[in-house]
Coordinates of C-alpha atoms in Angstrom, one line a residue:
Chain A
M1 CA 146.7 224.6 -136.8
T2 CA 144.5 222.1 -138.3
T3 CA 145.6 218.7 -136.7
S4 CA 144.2 215.4 -137.3
G5 CA 141.2 214.6 -136.3
S6 CA 140.5 217.9 -135.4
L7 CA 136.6 219.5 -136.2
Y8 CA 138.2 222.7 -136.9
G9 CA 136.1 224.1 -140.0
A10 CA 134.9 221.0 -141.2
A11 CA 131.3 222.0 -140.6
A12 CA 129.3 224.9 -140.4
V13 CA 126.0 226.0 -139.0
V14 CA 123.8 226.7 -142.3
G15 CA 120.1 226.9 -140.9
I16 CA 118.8 228.3 -137.3
G17 CA 114.8 228.1 -136.6
T18 CA 112.8 229.0 -133.8
T19 CA 109.0 229.2 -132.5
P20 CA 107.9 231.9 -130.5
Y21 CA 108.6 231.7 -126.6
R22 CA 105.4 231.5 -124.6
K23 CA 105.0 231.6 -120.7
R24 CA 105.5 228.1 -119.5
G25 CA 101.9 225.9 -119.5
T26 CA 100.7 228.4 -122.6
A27 CA 101.7 226.8 -125.6
P28 CA 99.1 225.9 -128.2
A29 CA 100.7 222.8 -129.2
S30 CA 102.5 219.9 -128.0
A31 CA 106.6 219.8 -127.7
L32 CA 106.8 217.6 -130.7
R33 CA 104.5 220.1 -132.8
L34 CA 106.7 223.2 -131.3
T35 CA 109.9 220.9 -132.4
L36 CA 108.9 220.3 -136.0
E37 CA 108.3 223.6 -136.5
A38 CA 111.5 224.7 -135.2
V39 CA 113.2 222.2 -137.8
L40 CA 111.2 223.3 -140.6
A41 CA 112.2 227.4 -139.8
A42 CA 115.6 226.2 -139.6
C43 CA 115.7 224.2 -143.0
A44 CA 113.9 226.9 -144.8
D45 CA 116.6 229.0 -143.3
A46 CA 118.9 227.2 -144.6
G47 CA 116.9 226.8 -148.2
L48 CA 117.3 222.6 -147.6
D49 CA 114.7 219.9 -147.9
P50 CA 114.1 218.9 -144.7
R51 CA 113.4 215.5 -146.0
S52 CA 117.4 215.5 -146.8
L53 CA 118.2 215.7 -142.8
D54 CA 119.7 212.3 -142.0
G55 CA 120.9 213.3 -138.2
F56 CA 119.1 214.4 -135.3
V57 CA 121.0 215.4 -132.2
S58 CA 119.4 216.8 -129.0
Y59 CA 120.7 217.0 -125.3
A60 CA 118.9 216.8 -121.6
N61 CA 116.9 214.1 -122.3
D62 CA 114.8 215.7 -124.8
S63 CA 111.4 214.2 -124.9
N64 CA 111.2 213.3 -128.5
E65 CA 113.7 211.3 -129.7
G66 CA 115.5 211.6 -133.0
I67 CA 114.1 209.2 -134.8
A68 CA 110.3 210.6 -133.5
V69 CA 110.8 214.2 -135.4
G70 CA 112.6 212.2 -138.5
S71 CA 110.0 209.7 -139.0
A72 CA 107.3 212.7 -138.6
L73 CA 109.4 214.6 -141.6
G74 CA 109.1 211.6 -143.8
V75 CA 113.3 211.9 -144.1
H76 CA 114.7 209.8 -146.9
E77 CA 117.2 208.0 -144.0
I78 CA 118.1 208.7 -140.7
R79 CA 122.2 208.0 -140.5
W80 CA 122.6 209.6 -137.0
S81 CA 120.6 210.0 -133.9
T82 CA 122.4 210.8 -130.7
M83 CA 121.7 212.0 -127.4
V84 CA 124.1 213.9 -125.3
W85 CA 124.3 212.3 -121.4
G86 CA 124.1 214.3 -118.5
G87 CA 124.4 217.7 -117.6
G88 CA 120.9 219.4 -118.8
G89 CA 121.7 222.7 -120.3
G90 CA 125.5 221.9 -120.1
G91 CA 124.9 219.5 -123.1
V92 CA 123.9 222.1 -125.4
A93 CA 127.3 223.0 -127.1
A94 CA 128.1 219.4 -126.7
A95 CA 124.9 218.8 -129.0
V96 CA 126.3 221.2 -132.0
N97 CA 129.6 219.5 -131.3
A98 CA 128.2 216.1 -131.8
A99 CA 126.6 217.3 -135.1
A100 CA 129.6 218.8 -136.5
A101 CA 131.5 215.3 -135.4
A102 CA 129.0 213.6 -138.0
V103 CA 128.8 215.4 -140.6
A104 CA 133.1 216.0 -140.4
C105 CA 133.6 211.9 -140.3
G106 CA 130.9 211.7 -143.2
Q107 CA 128.4 210.0 -140.6
A108 CA 125.9 212.1 -142.2
E109 CA 125.1 215.2 -144.2
H110 CA 122.5 217.2 -142.5
V111 CA 122.3 217.2 -138.8
V112 CA 120.0 218.6 -136.9
V113 CA 120.3 219.7 -133.0
Y114 CA 117.3 221.0 -131.4
R115 CA 115.2 221.4 -128.2
G116 CA 111.9 221.9 -127.3
I117 CA 110.1 222.1 -123.8
T118 CA 106.5 222.5 -123.1
E119 CA 105.2 222.2 -119.2
V120 CA 102.3 220.1 -120.3
D121 CA 104.4 217.4 -121.9
D122 CA 107.4 217.9 -119.8
G123 CA 106.0 219.1 -116.1
R124 CA 107.6 222.0 -114.2
G125 CA 111.3 221.7 -113.6
S126 CA 112.3 219.3 -116.9
Y127 CA 116.1 221.2 -116.9
G128 CA 116.9 219.4 -113.7
R129 CA 115.2 216.3 -113.6
G130 CA 117.3 213.1 -112.7
H131 CA 119.6 215.3 -111.1
F132 CA 118.2 215.7 -107.1
P133 CA 118.8 212.4 -105.7
P134 CA 117.8 211.5 -102.1
L135 CA 121.1 213.1 -100.6
L136 CA 119.7 216.3 -101.8
H137 CA 116.3 216.3 -102.2
S138 CA 115.9 214.9 -98.3
H139 CA 117.7 217.9 -97.0
G140 CA 115.1 220.5 -99.1
L141 CA 117.6 220.6 -102.3
L142 CA 115.1 220.6 -104.9
T143 CA 116.6 222.7 -107.9
P144 CA 119.0 223.9 -109.3
A145 CA 118.3 227.3 -108.5
Q146 CA 119.3 226.1 -104.9
I147 CA 122.4 224.0 -105.8
C148 CA 124.0 227.5 -108.0
A149 CA 122.9 229.6 -105.0
L150 CA 125.1 227.3 -102.9
R151 CA 127.8 228.0 -105.0
T152 CA 127.5 231.4 -106.2
Q153 CA 127.1 232.3 -102.0
R154 CA 130.7 230.9 -101.8
L155 CA 131.7 232.9 -105.5
L156 CA 130.6 236.1 -103.8
E157 CA 131.3 235.5 -100.2
V158 CA 134.8 233.3 -100.4
D159 CA 136.0 234.7 -103.7
G160 CA 135.1 238.2 -103.6
V161 CA 133.4 238.5 -106.6
P162 CA 131.0 241.5 -106.3
R163 CA 127.3 241.2 -106.2
S164 CA 127.5 243.9 -109.0
A165 CA 129.4 241.2 -111.9
L166 CA 125.8 239.1 -111.4
E167 CA 123.7 242.6 -111.7
A168 CA 125.8 243.8 -115.0
L169 CA 125.2 240.3 -116.3
V170 CA 121.4 240.5 -115.8
R171 CA 121.1 244.3 -116.8
A172 CA 123.0 243.6 -120.3
D173 CA 120.7 240.7 -121.0
Y174 CA 117.7 242.9 -120.3
A175 CA 119.2 245.9 -122.2
H176 CA 119.8 243.4 -125.5
A177 CA 116.1 242.1 -125.0
Q178 CA 115.1 245.7 -125.4
N179 CA 115.8 245.5 -129.2
N180 CA 114.9 241.9 -129.5
P181 CA 110.9 242.0 -130.4
A182 CA 111.0 238.2 -130.2
A183 CA 112.1 238.6 -126.5
V184 CA 109.6 237.6 -123.6
A185 CA 111.4 240.8 -121.7
Y186 CA 111.1 243.4 -125.0
G187 CA 109.4 246.4 -123.6
R188 CA 110.3 245.5 -120.3
P189 CA 113.1 247.1 -119.3
L190 CA 114.6 246.4 -116.2
D191 CA 114.8 249.1 -113.6
P192 CA 118.2 248.4 -111.3
A193 CA 115.7 249.3 -108.2
V194 CA 113.5 246.4 -109.3
Y195 CA 116.4 244.1 -109.9
A196 CA 118.1 245.0 -106.3
D197 CA 114.6 244.8 -104.4
A198 CA 113.2 241.5 -106.0
R199 CA 112.3 238.7 -104.1
W200 CA 114.4 236.2 -103.0
I201 CA 114.3 233.0 -104.7
S202 CA 117.3 231.3 -102.7
E203 CA 119.7 233.7 -101.0
P204 CA 122.1 235.0 -102.9
L205 CA 119.8 234.7 -105.9
R206 CA 116.7 237.1 -106.2
L207 CA 114.0 236.2 -109.2
Y208 CA 115.9 238.2 -111.9
D209 CA 118.9 236.3 -111.1
C210 CA 117.1 233.4 -112.8
S211 CA 115.8 232.1 -115.8
R212 CA 112.3 231.1 -116.2
E213 CA 111.2 228.4 -118.3
N214 CA 109.5 229.1 -121.2
D215 CA 107.4 226.7 -123.9
A216 CA 109.4 226.9 -127.2
A217 CA 111.2 225.1 -129.6
A218 CA 114.5 225.9 -131.4
A219 CA 116.9 224.3 -133.8
V220 CA 120.0 224.9 -136.0
V221 CA 121.0 222.4 -138.9
V222 CA 124.6 221.6 -139.4
T223 CA 126.3 220.6 -142.5
S224 CA 129.9 220.1 -144.0
A225 CA 131.6 223.1 -144.6
R226 CA 131.5 222.1 -148.4
R227 CA 127.9 221.8 -148.3
A228 CA 127.3 224.9 -146.4
R229 CA 129.0 226.9 -149.2
E230 CA 127.0 225.9 -151.6
L231 CA 123.7 226.2 -149.6
V232 CA 124.7 229.6 -147.6
E233 CA 126.2 232.8 -148.3
R234 CA 127.6 233.2 -144.7
P235 CA 128.1 229.9 -142.8
A236 CA 129.4 230.1 -139.1
F237 CA 131.9 227.5 -139.0
I238 CA 132.3 225.2 -136.1
L239 CA 136.1 226.3 -135.4
S240 CA 136.2 224.1 -132.2
G241 CA 134.0 222.3 -129.6
V242 CA 134.8 220.9 -126.2
Q243 CA 132.4 219.0 -123.3
G244 CA 133.4 217.6 -120.0
A245 CA 133.7 217.0 -116.7
T246 CA 136.9 216.5 -114.7
R247 CA 137.6 214.2 -112.1
G248 CA 135.2 214.7 -108.7
W249 CA 133.3 217.4 -110.7
S250 CA 130.2 215.5 -111.6
E251 CA 127.5 213.6 -109.3
S252 CA 129.3 214.3 -106.2
A253 CA 126.5 215.8 -104.1
E254 CA 128.1 219.5 -104.0
N255 CA 131.7 217.7 -103.2
E256 CA 133.0 219.1 -106.7
T257 CA 136.5 220.0 -106.8
S258 CA 136.6 223.3 -107.2
Y259 CA 133.6 224.6 -105.7
T260 CA 133.1 227.9 -107.5
S261 CA 134.1 227.0 -110.9
A262 CA 131.3 227.0 -113.5
G263 CA 133.0 223.5 -114.6
F264 CA 134.8 224.8 -117.2
H265 CA 138.0 223.1 -116.2
P266 CA 141.6 224.0 -117.5
E267 CA 142.1 221.4 -120.0
L268 CA 139.0 221.4 -121.1
V269 CA 139.3 225.7 -121.6
R270 CA 142.8 224.7 -123.3
R271 CA 141.4 222.4 -125.8
L272 CA 138.6 225.0 -126.6
W273 CA 140.9 227.3 -127.5
D274 CA 144.1 225.1 -128.9
G275 CA 141.4 223.6 -131.1
A276 CA 140.5 226.9 -132.9
G277 CA 144.3 228.2 -132.6
V278 CA 142.9 231.6 -130.7
K279 CA 143.2 233.4 -127.4
A280 CA 140.4 234.1 -125.0
G281 CA 141.0 237.9 -125.7
E282 CA 140.5 237.5 -129.4
V283 CA 136.4 236.3 -129.1
D284 CA 134.4 239.2 -130.3
V285 CA 131.0 238.3 -128.6
V286 CA 130.0 235.3 -126.1
Q287 CA 126.4 233.5 -125.5
V288 CA 126.9 232.4 -122.0
Y289 CA 124.3 230.3 -120.3
E290 CA 122.8 231.9 -118.0
N291 CA 120.8 229.2 -115.8
F292 CA 121.5 231.6 -113.1
S293 CA 123.5 235.0 -113.0
G294 CA 126.2 233.7 -110.6
P295 CA 127.0 230.7 -112.6
A296 CA 127.2 232.6 -116.0
V297 CA 129.8 235.0 -114.4
A298 CA 132.0 232.1 -113.0
A299 CA 131.5 230.5 -116.5
L300 CA 133.2 233.7 -118.0
I301 CA 136.1 233.9 -115.3
D302 CA 136.9 230.1 -116.8
L303 CA 137.5 230.6 -119.5
G304 CA 140.0 233.8 -118.9
L305 CA 137.4 236.3 -120.4
C306 CA 136.8 237.8 -116.9
P307 CA 139.4 238.5 -114.2
P308 CA 138.7 236.3 -111.0
G309 CA 137.6 237.6 -107.6
P310 CA 137.2 241.3 -106.5
E311 CA 138.8 242.5 -109.9
A312 CA 135.9 240.7 -111.7
G313 CA 133.6 243.8 -110.7
R314 CA 135.9 246.0 -112.5
F315 CA 135.2 243.7 -115.9
M316 CA 131.5 243.0 -115.3
T317 CA 129.9 246.3 -115.9
V318 CA 126.7 246.8 -118.6
E319 CA 128.9 248.8 -120.8
N320 CA 131.5 246.3 -121.1
L321 CA 129.0 243.7 -121.6
T322 CA 126.9 245.3 -124.4
A323 CA 126.6 245.9 -127.7
P324 CA 127.9 246.9 -130.4
H325 CA 131.0 248.9 -128.4
G326 CA 131.6 246.9 -125.4
R327 CA 134.4 245.0 -124.5
L328 CA 132.6 242.0 -124.4
P329 CA 128.9 241.9 -125.3
I330 CA 127.4 238.9 -124.0
N331 CA 123.6 236.9 -124.8
T332 CA 123.1 239.8 -127.3
A333 CA 119.3 238.6 -128.0
G334 CA 118.7 238.9 -124.0
G335 CA 119.9 235.4 -123.2
N336 CA 118.0 232.8 -121.2
I337 CA 116.9 235.0 -118.8
A338 CA 115.7 237.9 -121.1
E339 CA 115.4 236.0 -124.6
G340 CA 113.5 233.0 -122.9
F341 CA 114.6 229.9 -121.6
V342 CA 114.2 226.4 -123.4
H343 CA 117.2 224.8 -122.2
G344 CA 119.9 227.2 -123.6
I345 CA 118.8 226.1 -127.0
G346 CA 118.3 230.1 -128.2
L347 CA 122.1 231.2 -127.0
V348 CA 122.9 228.8 -129.8
L349 CA 120.7 230.8 -132.7
E350 CA 122.1 233.9 -131.3
A351 CA 125.8 233.0 -131.8
V352 CA 125.2 231.9 -135.3
R353 CA 123.2 235.4 -135.8
Q354 CA 126.2 237.1 -134.8
I355 CA 129.1 235.4 -137.3
R356 CA 126.0 236.2 -140.2
G357 CA 125.9 239.7 -139.5
T358 CA 122.2 239.4 -138.5
S359 CA 121.7 240.0 -134.5
V360 CA 119.1 242.9 -133.3
N361 CA 122.4 243.8 -131.2
Q362 CA 125.3 242.8 -133.8
V363 CA 128.3 243.2 -132.8
P364 CA 130.5 245.0 -135.5
G365 CA 132.3 243.0 -138.0
A366 CA 132.1 239.9 -135.4
D367 CA 134.2 236.7 -136.5
L368 CA 134.5 234.9 -133.6
S369 CA 131.3 234.3 -131.5
L370 CA 131.8 231.9 -128.3
L371 CA 128.7 229.6 -126.7
L372 CA 128.7 228.4 -123.5
G373 CA 126.6 225.5 -121.9
G374 CA 125.6 224.8 -118.8
P375 CA 127.5 226.4 -116.3
M376 CA 127.8 224.5 -112.9
A377 CA 125.9 221.6 -114.2
P378 CA 127.1 218.1 -114.0
L379 CA 128.6 218.6 -117.8
V380 CA 129.6 221.4 -119.2
S381 CA 130.3 222.1 -123.1
A382 CA 131.3 225.2 -125.4
T383 CA 131.5 225.7 -129.0
L384 CA 133.5 228.3 -130.7
L385 CA 132.0 229.4 -134.2
G386 CA 133.8 231.7 -136.6
S387 CA 133.2 233.0 -139.9
Q388 CA 134.3 232.3 -143.3
R389 CA 136.9 235.4 -142.4
T390 CA 138.5 233.4 -139.7
L391 CA 139.4 230.2 -142.3
A392 CA 140.7 232.3 -144.9
G393 CA 143.0 233.9 -142.2
R394 CA 145.0 231.0 -141.9
Chain B
M1 CA 92.5 242.5 -77.8
G2 CA 95.8 243.0 -75.8
A3 CA 97.9 243.2 -78.8
D4 CA 101.4 244.1 -78.3
I5 CA 101.9 247.3 -80.5
A6 CA 105.5 248.5 -79.9
P7 CA 107.0 252.4 -80.0
G8 CA 107.7 253.1 -83.7
V9 CA 104.9 251.6 -85.0
P10 CA 102.8 253.8 -87.3
A11 CA 99.3 254.5 -85.9
D12 CA 97.7 253.1 -89.2
L13 CA 99.5 250.0 -89.5
P14 CA 97.6 247.9 -86.6
P15 CA 93.9 248.5 -88.2
V16 CA 95.3 246.7 -91.3
V17 CA 97.0 244.0 -89.5
E18 CA 94.1 243.3 -87.5
R19 CA 91.8 243.6 -90.9
H20 CA 94.0 241.5 -92.7
G21 CA 94.0 238.3 -90.0
Q22 CA 90.1 238.6 -89.7
V23 CA 89.9 238.2 -94.0
V24 CA 92.7 235.2 -93.9
A25 CA 90.9 233.6 -90.7
A26 CA 87.4 234.1 -93.1
G27 CA 88.9 232.7 -96.1
D28 CA 88.6 235.9 -97.9
Q29 CA 91.1 234.9 -100.6
R30 CA 90.5 237.9 -102.5
A31 CA 91.0 240.5 -99.4
T32 CA 94.1 238.2 -98.5
L33 CA 95.7 238.7 -102.1
A34 CA 94.7 242.3 -102.0
D35 CA 97.4 242.8 -98.9
F36 CA 100.1 241.4 -100.4
R37 CA 103.1 243.0 -102.5
P38 CA 101.7 242.8 -106.1
D39 CA 105.3 241.4 -107.4
R40 CA 105.6 238.6 -104.9
I41 CA 101.7 237.2 -104.3
G42 CA 102.2 233.7 -105.8
Q43 CA 105.3 233.1 -103.6
L44 CA 103.4 234.5 -100.6
V45 CA 100.6 232.1 -100.7
A46 CA 102.6 229.4 -101.1
S47 CA 104.8 230.0 -98.3
A48 CA 102.3 230.1 -94.9
A49 CA 100.6 226.9 -93.8
L50 CA 96.9 227.9 -92.1
P51 CA 94.8 225.8 -90.7
D52 CA 92.4 224.1 -93.1
R53 CA 89.2 225.6 -91.7
M54 CA 89.6 228.3 -89.4
S55 CA 87.6 229.8 -86.5
G56 CA 89.3 233.4 -85.6
S57 CA 92.4 235.4 -85.8
E58 CA 94.2 237.2 -82.8
V59 CA 96.9 239.7 -83.7
L60 CA 99.4 239.2 -80.7
S61 CA 102.2 241.7 -81.7
I62 CA 103.6 244.4 -84.0
A63 CA 107.2 246.0 -83.5
P64 CA 109.6 247.8 -85.9
G65 CA 111.8 245.2 -87.6
D66 CA 115.2 245.3 -90.1
G67 CA 115.3 247.1 -93.0
G68 CA 112.5 249.7 -92.2
L69 CA 109.6 246.8 -92.7
M70 CA 107.0 246.4 -89.5
T71 CA 107.0 242.6 -88.3
A72 CA 103.5 241.4 -87.3
H73 CA 102.6 238.2 -85.5
I74 CA 98.9 236.6 -86.0
R75 CA 97.9 234.0 -84.4
Y76 CA 95.2 232.1 -86.4
S77 CA 92.6 229.3 -84.7
G78 CA 91.6 226.1 -86.2
V79 CA 87.9 225.0 -85.9
D80 CA 89.4 221.6 -84.6
G81 CA 91.4 223.6 -81.8
E82 CA 94.8 224.2 -83.8
R83 CA 96.7 227.2 -84.0
I84 CA 99.1 228.4 -86.0
V85 CA 101.5 231.4 -85.6
L86 CA 102.5 233.4 -88.7
R87 CA 105.0 236.4 -88.9
S88 CA 104.2 238.7 -91.8
R89 CA 106.4 241.6 -92.7
W90 CA 105.1 244.7 -93.5
I91 CA 106.2 247.4 -96.3
R92 CA 104.5 250.8 -96.7
L93 CA 103.6 250.9 -100.3
P94 CA 102.3 254.2 -102.2
Q95 CA 98.8 252.5 -101.9
G96 CA 99.2 251.2 -98.7
W97 CA 100.6 248.6 -96.3
R98 CA 101.4 245.8 -98.2
V99 CA 102.7 241.9 -96.6
S100 CA 106.4 241.6 -98.0
D101 CA 107.5 238.4 -96.7
V102 CA 105.5 235.6 -94.2
R103 CA 106.3 232.7 -92.5
N104 CA 105.3 229.8 -89.9
V105 CA 106.9 230.2 -86.8
P106 CA 108.9 228.7 -85.1
D107 CA 110.7 227.6 -87.7
T108 CA 110.9 223.8 -88.8
P109 CA 112.7 222.2 -91.3
P110 CA 110.5 220.5 -94.1
V111 CA 109.6 217.1 -94.7
L112 CA 109.6 215.9 -98.1
A113 CA 108.0 213.1 -99.8
P114 CA 109.7 210.0 -99.2
V115 CA 112.2 209.2 -102.1
E116 CA 113.2 205.9 -103.4
L117 CA 116.2 204.8 -101.4
G118 CA 118.7 202.3 -102.2
G119 CA 121.8 202.1 -104.2
P120 CA 125.1 202.8 -102.8
D121 CA 123.7 205.4 -100.5
E122 CA 121.5 202.8 -98.4
P123 CA 124.1 202.4 -95.5
Y124 CA 123.9 206.6 -95.0
W125 CA 120.3 206.1 -93.7
A126 CA 120.1 203.1 -92.2
A127 CA 122.8 204.8 -90.0
A128 CA 121.3 208.2 -89.7
R129 CA 117.9 205.8 -88.4
E130 CA 120.6 205.1 -85.6
G131 CA 121.8 208.7 -85.0
E132 CA 124.5 207.9 -86.5
L133 CA 126.9 209.8 -89.2
R134 CA 128.5 207.2 -91.7
I135 CA 130.7 208.3 -94.7
Q136 CA 132.0 205.9 -97.5
R137 CA 135.3 205.5 -97.4
C138 CA 137.7 203.0 -99.4
G139 CA 139.1 199.8 -97.4
G140 CA 141.6 199.4 -99.6
C141 CA 143.3 202.7 -100.1
G142 CA 141.1 205.0 -97.6
E143 CA 139.9 207.3 -99.7
W144 CA 137.1 209.0 -98.5
I145 CA 134.3 209.0 -101.3
W146 CA 131.1 211.3 -101.0
A147 CA 128.7 211.1 -102.9
P148 CA 128.5 207.4 -102.0
R149 CA 129.4 205.1 -105.1
P150 CA 129.7 201.0 -105.5
I151 CA 133.6 201.8 -106.4
C152 CA 135.9 203.2 -105.3
P153 CA 137.0 206.1 -108.0
A154 CA 141.0 206.4 -106.6
C155 CA 141.9 202.4 -106.9
H156 CA 138.9 200.6 -108.0
G157 CA 138.3 198.8 -105.2
F158 CA 134.9 197.1 -104.3
D159 CA 135.6 197.0 -100.4
L160 CA 134.1 200.1 -99.3
E161 CA 133.6 200.7 -95.5
W162 CA 131.3 203.1 -93.3
P163 CA 132.8 204.4 -90.4
V164 CA 131.4 206.5 -88.1
V165 CA 132.0 210.3 -88.3
A166 CA 132.0 213.1 -86.0
P167 CA 128.8 215.5 -87.2
E168 CA 131.6 218.5 -86.9
G169 CA 133.2 220.9 -89.2
R170 CA 132.7 224.3 -91.0
I171 CA 129.9 226.0 -93.2
F172 CA 131.6 225.6 -96.6
S173 CA 128.6 227.2 -98.2
W174 CA 124.6 227.5 -97.4
T175 CA 121.4 229.2 -99.2
R176 CA 117.9 230.8 -97.4
T177 CA 115.5 229.6 -99.9
W178 CA 112.1 231.3 -100.1
Q179 CA 110.5 230.1 -103.2
P180 CA 107.9 227.5 -102.7
F181 CA 109.4 224.8 -105.0
A182 CA 107.9 222.0 -103.9
P183 CA 104.0 221.6 -101.9
E184 CA 105.6 220.3 -98.9
V185 CA 108.1 223.3 -97.9
R186 CA 104.8 225.5 -97.2
G187 CA 104.8 226.3 -93.5
H188 CA 108.7 225.9 -93.7
L189 CA 110.0 228.6 -95.6
P190 CA 112.2 230.3 -95.7
Y191 CA 114.7 227.5 -94.6
V192 CA 118.5 227.0 -94.9
V193 CA 120.5 224.4 -96.3
V194 CA 124.2 224.4 -95.4
L195 CA 127.0 222.4 -96.7
V196 CA 129.6 221.1 -94.3
E197 CA 133.2 220.4 -94.7
L198 CA 133.8 217.4 -92.1
P199 CA 137.6 217.1 -91.1
A200 CA 136.6 214.0 -89.5
A201 CA 136.0 212.7 -93.0
G202 CA 139.0 213.9 -95.5
G203 CA 137.2 217.4 -95.7
R204 CA 134.2 216.0 -97.5
R205 CA 130.9 217.9 -97.7
V206 CA 127.6 216.6 -97.0
L207 CA 124.4 218.7 -96.5
G208 CA 121.7 219.5 -93.7
V209 CA 119.0 221.7 -93.1
L210 CA 120.2 224.6 -90.4
R211 CA 118.5 224.5 -87.1
D212 CA 117.9 228.0 -85.6
A213 CA 117.9 229.3 -88.9
D214 CA 115.2 232.1 -88.5
G215 CA 117.1 235.6 -88.7
A216 CA 120.5 233.8 -88.1
D217 CA 123.7 236.1 -89.2
L218 CA 125.2 233.1 -91.6
R219 CA 128.8 233.1 -92.8
I220 CA 131.0 230.8 -94.3
G221 CA 133.6 229.2 -92.0
L222 CA 131.1 229.1 -88.9
P223 CA 131.6 225.8 -87.1
V224 CA 128.3 223.5 -86.9
R225 CA 127.5 220.8 -85.0
G226 CA 125.0 218.3 -86.5
E227 CA 122.7 215.6 -85.1
F228 CA 119.6 213.4 -86.9
D229 CA 116.1 214.5 -86.5
P230 CA 113.8 211.1 -86.1
P231 CA 111.8 210.3 -89.1
A232 CA 109.0 212.7 -89.3
S233 CA 106.7 209.7 -90.4
P234 CA 107.6 205.8 -90.7
A235 CA 107.7 206.5 -94.2
A236 CA 110.3 209.8 -94.2
V237 CA 113.9 209.6 -93.9
P238 CA 115.8 211.4 -90.7
L239 CA 116.9 214.5 -91.7
L240 CA 120.6 216.2 -90.5
R241 CA 120.3 219.1 -89.0
W242 CA 122.6 221.5 -87.8
R243 CA 123.4 224.0 -85.2
I244 CA 126.0 226.7 -84.9
S245 CA 128.1 225.9 -82.2

């Protein structure tokens, strides 16, 4: 159901690259250097001369502007330089969508989407900067953890989502990380007793409910469908992409309308599915941004991938969420929580690997791979990636 | 001496607590850290506030507490005469008794470094200094607006009012924060932030720090009443405190 003006199948991810995830504050190089390494790796993966990159996209006020990255690489020409405004990690899928929009309209041909963070360059808490005005800060609300804790508390206490749903998500992340040598939690399986007895961060969130920032960078290269087929065997086609915030959602000092929603409001969700002509139940694998466990569960509920309320506990089990045979495998590289956290950019790479068939936790025959960015952030976004087969099927 | 040791306290704990107080007061960091649960040393170290230079410690009491933990109160004396009481809760691990959590008592709210005020919030802070809760409302269509904005998002009027609102409502959500996210919260952890729904302002929700939150059994929907604490310093802002009514 390709419609005029639709992104459907017009662009694809052809290259992915990442640096190692290091403990925050320990990177041996600047965020720009790490970003350049990741961009070069993504280009090498795509078989593309980095000088032919002509578009640069990031989100969450990455400290290195597109022109800095492009000029450092000596690219022939910069034709597209875009920052997604607002929403921290909620902009991650929106950045991919912006790159796809650029190539779909012929504004650029090879667009790189990147995000790099080091504590030395960006400080602590760079992921939440600018979202803590005096009304929050003065009252002791200093971090995204506490905002997500307030919303998760109501999700549990009023909506009736059981704690076990949060735990299942975290344990699935950790289980997947055990097969991923690049994950920070590789070789460190999570004992359920340790999860349950870990120190409180901000109730109801304990330590393992929270992602922990790393020093790293990652990048993906987006190009037109035509060019993608020339470059690689298995492009990950962008079938649909959405970003948004509904009325009353953003900048509301905790007056967000659907308070326990992750922010994927019904119109946005409908645009996502309609744009690709698929239904929630057809998705094979999901990379759901877990800044914290509660918001990730709320995101799956918003998308119709998990039932709301107490029923969420029945669906959210380690078995259901784990590849290869779970009903809905999530975060198959370990996610922000167990692979590493650089504002969710790692989730994009893993969403692409699932379409390529190269994940360390591959879902057999995965054709529809969903990326969900930044639940409970002031702006959220999503991208649905598909294989060549999903395009041929229509 | 003269610590109040309650029945049910294992006999091997009081000497450990006594020694802990002594090494803390002596500034022996290595011995202090060795008494903490190894999975939360950083959090514990940054949670409690002590006098800069100490002259001694006194164990006030030890008693069985929640969750099988033992609760100890230790008073530390500063060389300048300052007295600070910490409440530590102890767990028996295979390697011995360890501190599982610690806080200053009584509980006091964090006072954050002054932030840039101004913009649409300014009338809120000005009223707060007078002890009044004022919430923004559109003078044209009556829409309650929160967070404050330079325009009414409903009718696009710029005629915005700030009526006084009764500081009464119900807890819409809450979180008890344990992590020392900023240096200023040391000595005030854990503290409870409540989000309160105000019937008198069209159900708009405001934040605040709960009073008497130490050990409180919190539930969404509990009725609360608020008042402003005067600024802790001339540069600080008044803090909206809520109390379960």
